CSV table of C-alpha atoms in Angstrom, one decimal:
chain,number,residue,atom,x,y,z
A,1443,UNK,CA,0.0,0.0,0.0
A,1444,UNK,CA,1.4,3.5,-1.2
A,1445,UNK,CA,0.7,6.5,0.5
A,1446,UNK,CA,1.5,10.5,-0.3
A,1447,UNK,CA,0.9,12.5,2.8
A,1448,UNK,CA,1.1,16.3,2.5
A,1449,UNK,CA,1.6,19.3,5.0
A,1450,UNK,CA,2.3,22.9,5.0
A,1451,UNK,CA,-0.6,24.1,4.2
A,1452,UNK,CA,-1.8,27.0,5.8
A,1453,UNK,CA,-3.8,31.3,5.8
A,1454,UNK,CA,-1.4,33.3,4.9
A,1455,UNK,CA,-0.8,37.0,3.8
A,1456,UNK,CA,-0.5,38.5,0.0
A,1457,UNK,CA,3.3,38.6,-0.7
A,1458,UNK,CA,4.0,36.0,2.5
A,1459,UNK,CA,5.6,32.4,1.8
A,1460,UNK,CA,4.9,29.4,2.9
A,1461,UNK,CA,6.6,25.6,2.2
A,1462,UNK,CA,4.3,22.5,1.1
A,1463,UNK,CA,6.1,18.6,2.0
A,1464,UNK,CA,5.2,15.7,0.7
A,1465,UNK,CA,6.3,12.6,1.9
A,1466,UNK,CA,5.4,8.9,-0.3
A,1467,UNK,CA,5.6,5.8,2.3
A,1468,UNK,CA,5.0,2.0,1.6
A,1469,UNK,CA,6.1,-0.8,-0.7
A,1470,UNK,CA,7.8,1.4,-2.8
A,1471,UNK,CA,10.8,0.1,-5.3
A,1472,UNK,CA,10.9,3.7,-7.5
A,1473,UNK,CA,9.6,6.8,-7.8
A,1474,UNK,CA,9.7,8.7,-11.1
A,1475,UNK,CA,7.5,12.1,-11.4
A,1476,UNK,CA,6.7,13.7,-8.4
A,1477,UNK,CA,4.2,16.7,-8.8
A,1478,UNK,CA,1.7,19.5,-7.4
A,1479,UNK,CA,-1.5,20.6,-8.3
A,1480,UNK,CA,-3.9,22.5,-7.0
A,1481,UNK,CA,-7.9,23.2,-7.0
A,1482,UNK,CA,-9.5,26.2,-6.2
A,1483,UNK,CA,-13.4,26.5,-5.2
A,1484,UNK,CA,-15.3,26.1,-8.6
A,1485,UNK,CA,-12.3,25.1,-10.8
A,1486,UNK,CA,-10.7,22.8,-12.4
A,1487,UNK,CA,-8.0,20.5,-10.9
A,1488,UNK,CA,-4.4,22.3,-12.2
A,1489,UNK,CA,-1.0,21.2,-12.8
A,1490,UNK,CA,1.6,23.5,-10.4
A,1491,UNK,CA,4.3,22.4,-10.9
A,1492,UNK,CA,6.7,18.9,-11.7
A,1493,UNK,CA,10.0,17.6,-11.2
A,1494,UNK,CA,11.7,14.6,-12.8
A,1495,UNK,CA,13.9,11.5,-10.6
A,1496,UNK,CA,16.8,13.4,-12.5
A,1497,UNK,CA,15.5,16.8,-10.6
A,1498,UNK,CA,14.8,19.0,-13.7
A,1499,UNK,CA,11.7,21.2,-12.6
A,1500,UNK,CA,8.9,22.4,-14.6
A,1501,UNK,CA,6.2,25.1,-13.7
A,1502,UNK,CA,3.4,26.6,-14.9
A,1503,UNK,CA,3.3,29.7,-16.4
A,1504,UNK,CA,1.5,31.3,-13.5
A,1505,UNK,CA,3.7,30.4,-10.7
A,1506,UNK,CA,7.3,30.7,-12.4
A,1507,UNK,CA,9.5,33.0,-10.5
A,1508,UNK,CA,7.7,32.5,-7.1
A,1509,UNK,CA,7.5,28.7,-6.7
A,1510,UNK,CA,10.3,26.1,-6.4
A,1511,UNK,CA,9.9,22.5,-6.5
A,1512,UNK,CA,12.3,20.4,-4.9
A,1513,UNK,CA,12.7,16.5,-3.9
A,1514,UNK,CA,14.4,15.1,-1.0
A,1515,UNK,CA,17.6,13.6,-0.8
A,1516,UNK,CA,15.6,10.0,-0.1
A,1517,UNK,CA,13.7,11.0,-3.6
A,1518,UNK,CA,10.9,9.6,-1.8
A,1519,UNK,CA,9.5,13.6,-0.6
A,1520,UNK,CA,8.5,16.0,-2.8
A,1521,UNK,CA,8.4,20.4,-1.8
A,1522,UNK,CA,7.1,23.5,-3.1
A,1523,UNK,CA,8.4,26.5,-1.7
A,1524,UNK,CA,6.1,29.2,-2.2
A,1525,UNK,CA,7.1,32.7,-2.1
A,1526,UNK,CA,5.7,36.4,-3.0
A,1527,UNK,CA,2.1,34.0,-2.5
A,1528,UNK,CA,-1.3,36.3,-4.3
A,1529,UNK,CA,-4.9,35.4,-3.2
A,1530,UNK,CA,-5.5,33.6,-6.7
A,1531,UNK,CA,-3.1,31.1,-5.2
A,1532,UNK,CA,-5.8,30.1,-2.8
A,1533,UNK,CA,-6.5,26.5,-3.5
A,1534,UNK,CA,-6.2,22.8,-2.0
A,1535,UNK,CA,-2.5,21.7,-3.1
A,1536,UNK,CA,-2.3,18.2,-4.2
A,1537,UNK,CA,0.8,15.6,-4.3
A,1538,UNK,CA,1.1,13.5,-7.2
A,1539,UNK,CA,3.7,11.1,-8.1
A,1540,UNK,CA,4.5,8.3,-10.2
A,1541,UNK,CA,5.3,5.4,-8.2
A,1542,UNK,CA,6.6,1.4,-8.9
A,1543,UNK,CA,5.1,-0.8,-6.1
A,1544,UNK,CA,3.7,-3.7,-7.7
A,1545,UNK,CA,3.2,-2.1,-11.1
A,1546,UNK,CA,3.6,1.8,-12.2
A,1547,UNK,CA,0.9,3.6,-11.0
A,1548,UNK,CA,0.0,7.5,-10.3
A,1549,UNK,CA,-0.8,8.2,-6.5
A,1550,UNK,CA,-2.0,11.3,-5.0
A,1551,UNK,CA,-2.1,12.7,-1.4
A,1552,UNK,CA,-5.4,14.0,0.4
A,1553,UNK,CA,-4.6,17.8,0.0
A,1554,UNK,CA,-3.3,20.6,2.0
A,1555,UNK,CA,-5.3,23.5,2.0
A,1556,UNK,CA,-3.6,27.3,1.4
A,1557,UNK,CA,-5.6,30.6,1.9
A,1558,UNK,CA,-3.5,33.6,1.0
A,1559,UNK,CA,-5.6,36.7,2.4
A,1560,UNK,CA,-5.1,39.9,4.2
């Protein structure tokens, strides 16, 4: 059984920061893709931001420059730094990952929720 457990989330001030973990537990024999999304009330489930086993990042368009995605030395935990946050950034943030238990499979996490408001 696999498992992505996130935390972090959190209210927050326009222009504060804040630092989203993920941690993947279980049989787990490789991880390739690890990822974040995010949903806010009344939209769509969005892709964040992704980052490779080799470490090479990828963002969306609407975060780049203020978000960082980073994975733990164990490769088995997943971040997003989150600086200069605006209140469209308000959304449940979601762990995804690509993981080899018995098969390869995608997992997510239950969600972490982040207000940013004055």
């Amino acid at each position: 059984q696999v498992q992505l457990m996130e935390s972090g989330g959190d209210l927050v001030q326009p222009g504060g920061s804040l630092r989203l973990s993920c941690a993947a537990s279980g049989t787990i024999y490789s991880i390739d893709t690890m990822a974040w999304y995010r949903q806010a009330p009344g939209k769509q489930r969005e892709l964040v931001a992704t980052i490779n086993s080799g470490g090479t990042p990828n963002y969306a368009d609407s975060v780049k420059g203020r978000f960082t995605i980073s994975r733990g030395n164990a490769k088995n935990a997943v971040y997003l730094q989150m600086n200069s946050l605006k209140p469209d950034d308000t959304a449940v943030y979601y762990c995804n990952a690509r993981i080899f238990s018995r098969f390869w499979d995608y997992y997510w996490g239950q969600g972490t929720q982040v207000t940013v408001s004055s």
